[in-house]
GROMACS .gro file of C-alpha atoms in nm:
model
  270
    1UNK     CA    1  13.656  -5.982  -5.841
    2UNK     CA    2  13.890  -6.257  -5.863
    3UNK     CA    3  14.234  -6.202  -5.682
    4UNK     CA    4  14.386  -6.324  -6.014
    5UNK     CA    5  14.251  -6.052  -6.247
    6UNK     CA    6  14.378  -5.708  -6.257
    7UNK     CA    7  14.265  -5.408  -6.481
    8UNK     CA    8  14.477  -5.493  -6.745
    9UNK     CA    9  14.297  -5.820  -6.815
   10UNK     CA   10  13.966  -5.636  -6.888
   11UNK     CA   11  14.015  -5.602  -7.249
   12UNK     CA   12  14.055  -5.974  -7.298
   13UNK     CA   13  13.804  -6.087  -7.052
   14UNK     CA   14  13.568  -5.850  -7.249
   15UNK     CA   15  13.643  -6.064  -7.542
   16UNK     CA   16  13.578  -6.379  -7.372
   17UNK     CA   17  13.261  -6.326  -7.226
   18UNK     CA   18  13.156  -6.066  -7.478
   19UNK     CA   19  13.101  -5.722  -7.420
   20UNK     CA   20  12.721  -5.752  -7.469
   21UNK     CA   21  12.679  -6.043  -7.231
   22UNK     CA   22  12.901  -5.831  -6.959
   23UNK     CA   23  12.698  -5.526  -7.033
   24UNK     CA   24  12.411  -5.700  -6.878
   25UNK     CA   25  12.582  -5.778  -6.554
   26UNK     CA   26  12.721  -5.407  -6.536
   27UNK     CA   27  12.404  -5.264  -6.598
   28UNK     CA   28  12.292  -5.434  -6.275
   29UNK     CA   29  12.566  -5.320  -6.060
   30UNK     CA   30  12.549  -4.965  -5.883
   31UNK     CA   31  12.896  -4.892  -5.987
   32UNK     CA   32  12.874  -4.960  -6.368
   33UNK     CA   33  13.223  -5.090  -6.366
   34UNK     CA   34  13.381  -5.380  -6.565
   35UNK     CA   35  13.518  -5.501  -6.253
   36UNK     CA   36  13.194  -5.540  -6.034
   37UNK     CA   37  13.010  -5.674  -6.384
   38UNK     CA   38  13.283  -5.963  -6.392
   39UNK     CA   39  13.263  -6.033  -6.008
   40UNK     CA   40  12.865  -6.068  -6.059
   41UNK     CA   41  12.901  -6.276  -6.385
   42UNK     CA   42  13.129  -6.519  -6.213
   43UNK     CA   43  12.902  -6.547  -5.904
   44UNK     CA   44  12.612  -6.601  -6.107
   45UNK     CA   45  12.815  -6.885  -6.325
   46UNK     CA   46  12.898  -7.050  -6.009
   47UNK     CA   47  12.560  -7.056  -5.852
   48UNK     CA   48  12.420  -7.164  -6.197
   49UNK     CA   49  12.656  -7.491  -6.203
   50UNK     CA   50  12.538  -7.567  -5.818
   51UNK     CA   51  12.182  -7.575  -5.909
   52UNK     CA   52  12.242  -7.774  -6.247
   53UNK     CA   53  12.391  -8.041  -6.036
   54UNK     CA   54  12.071  -8.069  -5.825
   55UNK     CA   55  11.810  -8.038  -6.140
   56UNK     CA   56  12.041  -8.310  -6.316
   57UNK     CA   57  11.964  -8.548  -6.046
   58UNK     CA   58  11.606  -8.453  -6.029
   59UNK     CA   59  11.562  -8.511  -6.405
   60UNK     CA   60  11.713  -8.870  -6.382
   61UNK     CA   61  11.498  -8.943  -6.090
   62UNK     CA   62  11.163  -8.816  -6.252
   63UNK     CA   63  11.243  -9.037  -6.562
   64UNK     CA   64  11.320  -9.359  -6.376
   65UNK     CA   65  11.041  -9.331  -6.120
   66UNK     CA   66  10.801  -9.258  -6.419
   67UNK     CA   67  10.940  -9.531  -6.607
   68UNK     CA   68  10.902  -9.774  -6.318
   69UNK     CA   69  10.537  -9.684  -6.276
   70UNK     CA   70  10.451  -9.707  -6.613
   71UNK     CA   71  10.625 -10.065  -6.655
   72UNK     CA   72  10.430 -10.192  -6.398
   73UNK     CA   73  10.086 -10.050  -6.537
   74UNK     CA   74  10.145 -10.160  -6.901
   75UNK     CA   75  10.345 -10.478  -6.802
   76UNK     CA   76  10.470 -10.506  -7.155
   77UNK     CA   77  10.814 -10.443  -7.286
   78UNK     CA   78  10.919 -10.158  -7.481
   79UNK     CA   79  10.581  -9.936  -7.424
   80UNK     CA   80  10.769  -9.634  -7.539
   81UNK     CA   81  10.769  -9.729  -7.894
   82UNK     CA   82  10.520 -10.039  -7.927
   83UNK     CA   83  10.195  -9.873  -7.804
   84UNK     CA   84  10.026 -10.095  -7.535
   85UNK     CA   85   9.619 -10.165  -7.640
   86UNK     CA   86   9.434  -9.854  -7.611
   87UNK     CA   87   9.715  -9.627  -7.566
   88UNK     CA   88   9.861  -9.406  -7.821
   89UNK     CA   89  10.115  -9.101  -7.761
   90UNK     CA   90  10.049  -8.736  -7.874
   91UNK     CA   91  10.214  -8.633  -8.184
   92UNK     CA   92  10.488  -8.441  -7.985
   93UNK     CA   93  10.582  -8.728  -7.780
   94UNK     CA   94  10.584  -8.960  -8.044
   95UNK     CA   95  10.819  -8.753  -8.243
   96UNK     CA   96  11.045  -8.706  -7.926
   97UNK     CA   97  11.062  -9.081  -7.919
   98UNK     CA   98  11.166  -9.133  -8.284
   99UNK     CA   99  11.418  -8.864  -8.261
  100UNK     CA  100  11.546  -9.020  -7.927
  101UNK     CA  101  11.564  -9.387  -8.123
  102UNK     CA  102  11.758  -9.193  -8.409
  103UNK     CA  103  12.005  -9.041  -8.173
  104UNK     CA  104  12.088  -9.374  -7.994
  105UNK     CA  105  12.103  -9.543  -8.312
  106UNK     CA  106  12.333  -9.286  -8.479
  107UNK     CA  107  12.558  -9.298  -8.151
  108UNK     CA  108  12.582  -9.656  -8.153
  109UNK     CA  109  12.669  -9.665  -8.518
  110UNK     CA  110  12.968  -9.428  -8.468
  111UNK     CA  111  13.093  -9.657  -8.200
  112UNK     CA  112  13.131  -9.955  -8.454
  113UNK     CA  113  13.414 -10.056  -8.656
  114UNK     CA  114  13.407 -10.043  -9.035
  115UNK     CA  115  13.352 -10.417  -9.069
  116UNK     CA  116  13.074 -10.373  -8.803
  117UNK     CA  117  12.923 -10.120  -9.020
  118UNK     CA  118  12.930 -10.305  -9.337
  119UNK     CA  119  12.789 -10.597  -9.177
  120UNK     CA  120  12.482 -10.426  -9.137
  121UNK     CA  121  12.439 -10.415  -9.514
  122UNK     CA  122  12.266 -10.755  -9.518
  123UNK     CA  123  11.986 -10.587  -9.293
  124UNK     CA  124  11.984 -10.260  -9.479
  125UNK     CA  125  11.970 -10.399  -9.816
  126UNK     CA  126  11.859 -10.752  -9.820
  127UNK     CA  127  11.826 -10.737 -10.187
  128UNK     CA  128  12.182 -10.592 -10.242
  129UNK     CA  129  12.274 -10.229 -10.237
  130UNK     CA  130  12.119 -10.050 -10.537
  131UNK     CA  131  12.409  -9.930 -10.772
  132UNK     CA  132  12.495  -9.559 -10.715
  133UNK     CA  133  12.408  -9.555 -10.340
  134UNK     CA  134  12.593  -9.277 -10.176
  135UNK     CA  135  12.795  -9.349  -9.848
  136UNK     CA  136  12.574  -9.102  -9.667
  137UNK     CA  137  12.253  -9.279  -9.756
  138UNK     CA  138  12.423  -9.630  -9.654
  139UNK     CA  139  12.505  -9.499  -9.317
  140UNK     CA  140  12.145  -9.373  -9.265
  141UNK     CA  141  11.983  -9.726  -9.362
  142UNK     CA  142  12.249  -9.942  -9.163
  143UNK     CA  143  12.189  -9.716  -8.848
  144UNK     CA  144  11.790  -9.790  -8.872
  145UNK     CA  145  11.899 -10.147  -8.833
  146UNK     CA  146  12.059 -10.118  -8.518
  147UNK     CA  147  11.857 -10.272  -8.212
  148UNK     CA  148  11.733 -10.097  -7.955
  149UNK     CA  149  11.483 -10.130  -7.626
  150UNK     CA  150  11.311  -9.914  -7.364
  151UNK     CA  151  11.662  -9.885  -7.165
  152UNK     CA  152  11.860  -9.758  -7.449
  153UNK     CA  153  11.625  -9.470  -7.545
  154UNK     CA  154  11.523  -9.345  -7.212
  155UNK     CA  155  11.824  -9.132  -7.147
  156UNK     CA  156  11.810  -8.995  -7.488
  157UNK     CA  157  11.448  -8.825  -7.432
  158UNK     CA  158  11.462  -8.474  -7.291
  159UNK     CA  159  11.325  -8.337  -6.975
  160UNK     CA  160  11.041  -8.176  -7.187
  161UNK     CA  161  10.921  -8.523  -7.261
  162UNK     CA  162  10.931  -8.652  -6.894
  163UNK     CA  163  10.739  -8.313  -6.834
  164UNK     CA  164  10.488  -8.359  -7.057
  165UNK     CA  165  10.370  -8.696  -6.942
  166UNK     CA  166  10.248  -8.512  -6.634
  167UNK     CA  167  10.022  -8.262  -6.853
  168UNK     CA  168   9.636  -8.273  -6.862
  169UNK     CA  169   9.610  -8.478  -7.179
  170UNK     CA  170   9.785  -8.775  -7.028
  171UNK     CA  171   9.576  -8.754  -6.718
  172UNK     CA  172   9.354  -9.047  -6.797
  173UNK     CA  173   9.600  -9.253  -6.966
  174UNK     CA  174   9.908  -9.212  -6.749
  175UNK     CA  175   9.833  -8.995  -6.431
  176UNK     CA  176   9.559  -9.168  -6.298
  177UNK     CA  177   9.680  -9.531  -6.380
  178UNK     CA  178  10.041  -9.477  -6.309
  179UNK     CA  179  10.220  -9.153  -6.251
  180UNK     CA  180  10.033  -9.060  -5.942
  181UNK     CA  181  10.242  -9.322  -5.764
  182UNK     CA  182  10.532  -9.106  -5.832
  183UNK     CA  183  10.382  -8.826  -5.625
  184UNK     CA  184  10.145  -9.045  -5.401
  185UNK     CA  185  10.045  -8.756  -5.164
  186UNK     CA  186   9.673  -8.752  -5.227
  187UNK     CA  187   9.652  -8.394  -5.114
  188UNK     CA  188   9.853  -8.293  -5.432
  189UNK     CA  189   9.686  -8.177  -5.759
  190UNK     CA  190   9.851  -8.301  -6.080
  191UNK     CA  191   9.863  -7.958  -6.226
  192UNK     CA  192  10.048  -7.826  -5.941
  193UNK     CA  193  10.294  -8.122  -5.995
  194UNK     CA  194  10.313  -8.020  -6.368
  195UNK     CA  195  10.400  -7.670  -6.275
  196UNK     CA  196  10.671  -7.755  -6.033
  197UNK     CA  197  10.841  -7.966  -6.291
  198UNK     CA  198  10.771  -7.719  -6.564
  199UNK     CA  199  10.958  -7.463  -6.332
  200UNK     CA  200  11.257  -7.691  -6.293
  201UNK     CA  201  11.271  -7.757  -6.698
  202UNK     CA  202  11.240  -7.399  -6.795
  203UNK     CA  203  11.514  -7.250  -6.537
  204UNK     CA  204  11.740  -7.556  -6.599
  205UNK     CA  205  11.735  -7.460  -6.995
  206UNK     CA  206  11.825  -7.092  -6.896
  207UNK     CA  207  12.126  -7.205  -6.708
  208UNK     CA  208  12.227  -7.459  -6.957
  209UNK     CA  209  12.253  -7.174  -7.182
  210UNK     CA  210  12.439  -7.001  -6.919
  211UNK     CA  211  12.172  -6.727  -6.846
  212UNK     CA  212  12.179  -6.564  -6.502
  213UNK     CA  213  11.927  -6.672  -6.272
  214UNK     CA  214  11.848  -6.470  -5.969
  215UNK     CA  215  11.531  -6.282  -5.783
  216UNK     CA  216  11.209  -6.419  -5.853
  217UNK     CA  217  11.359  -6.707  -6.096
  218UNK     CA  218  11.607  -6.829  -5.853
  219UNK     CA  219  11.324  -6.821  -5.567
  220UNK     CA  220  11.111  -7.030  -5.839
  221UNK     CA  221  11.338  -7.288  -5.874
  222UNK     CA  222  11.444  -7.324  -5.522
  223UNK     CA  223  11.085  -7.367  -5.433
  224UNK     CA  224  11.018  -7.618  -5.701
  225UNK     CA  225  11.321  -7.817  -5.596
  226UNK     CA  226  11.219  -7.846  -5.256
  227UNK     CA  227  10.872  -7.943  -5.372
  228UNK     CA  228  10.993  -8.235  -5.590
  229UNK     CA  229  11.238  -8.384  -5.348
  230UNK     CA  230  10.996  -8.353  -5.063
  231UNK     CA  231  10.715  -8.532  -5.246
  232UNK     CA  232  10.852  -8.761  -5.505
  233UNK     CA  233  10.757  -9.142  -5.380
  234UNK     CA  234  10.632  -8.986  -5.034
  235UNK     CA  235  10.269  -8.995  -4.921
  236UNK     CA  236  10.337  -8.698  -4.715
  237UNK     CA  237  10.555  -8.392  -4.763
  238UNK     CA  238  10.887  -8.530  -4.592
  239UNK     CA  239  11.222  -8.354  -4.588
  240UNK     CA  240  11.400  -8.660  -4.495
  241UNK     CA  241  11.254  -8.854  -4.829
  242UNK     CA  242  11.509  -9.081  -4.991
  243UNK     CA  243  11.555  -8.813  -5.278
  244UNK     CA  244  11.647  -8.558  -4.994
  245UNK     CA  245  11.914  -8.765  -4.870
  246UNK     CA  246  12.025  -8.841  -5.200
  247UNK     CA  247  12.041  -8.478  -5.301
  248UNK     CA  248  12.181  -8.372  -4.967
  249UNK     CA  249  12.559  -8.309  -5.065
  250UNK     CA  250  12.430  -8.110  -5.379
  251UNK     CA  251  12.182  -7.919  -5.189
  252UNK     CA  252  12.431  -7.830  -4.940
  253UNK     CA  253  12.669  -7.702  -5.194
  254UNK     CA  254  12.383  -7.518  -5.392
  255UNK     CA  255  12.260  -7.363  -5.075
  256UNK     CA  256  12.607  -7.224  -4.983
  257UNK     CA  257  12.631  -7.077  -5.340
  258UNK     CA  258  12.294  -6.931  -5.313
  259UNK     CA  259  12.393  -6.766  -5.002
  260UNK     CA  260  12.737  -6.638  -5.152
  261UNK     CA  261  12.544  -6.515  -5.473
  262UNK     CA  262  12.279  -6.334  -5.275
  263UNK     CA  263  12.556  -6.128  -5.056
  264UNK     CA  264  12.737  -6.061  -5.354
  265UNK     CA  265  12.415  -5.949  -5.563
  266UNK     CA  266  12.325  -5.726  -5.263
  267UNK     CA  267  12.665  -5.584  -5.227
  268UNK     CA  268  12.738  -5.480  -5.610
  269UNK     CA  269  12.365  -5.387  -5.695
  270UNK     CA  270  12.233  -5.195  -5.376
   0.00000   0.00000   0.00000
């Protein structure tokens, strides 16, 4: 337990963490004490932060490397929302793109001054604003007229979107003509790549909601991190790939925290 805490702090800490959450950690310990439960909770949170630093960079790498290859394949601007010939997004991806556009427009609208917002009325209401239009409705129509392009909305798409473009239903449309170049090792199966991206997505979401990751889940995400960083943009598995080098400071910290967590977990639970 932190040297800054003492037994008099336990009641307040239980409020801050919640007794339901803390109990999950206490139940894992052999002592069943709040002291050990708090120490295990803190070790879990520190570990999660270090893993998130790595998965965040991997998410950025996947989306940008994917976009680069799809750009080259379609050779048209704004392929995210203006479908190239003979290509259509599945319903879930189409909805995700529309949502990303709405989120971008809403955020950009929020940055504008009052006069800049009002200036959008000429686009939103070319025939004049109908009488009785509510301010809320004006804002929505104004936002729809904020211009955007691929670069604007790429970062507003979730990792779930970038994961799903590696799924089976895009094998002929995107994988074979473009995305296989993101993972050019010919010995790799698309489905195995998809599974590893899915592992990172699933466990990253648990960490984003501050859920503990240990045991099988921890090993699973560490293996998938290694797979992605050793194989992205590399024709052979390469532990010295550019992505591995880019991630080196974060993976060094993460590996240190993994070792600390496993030692703490073993000491407190076995």
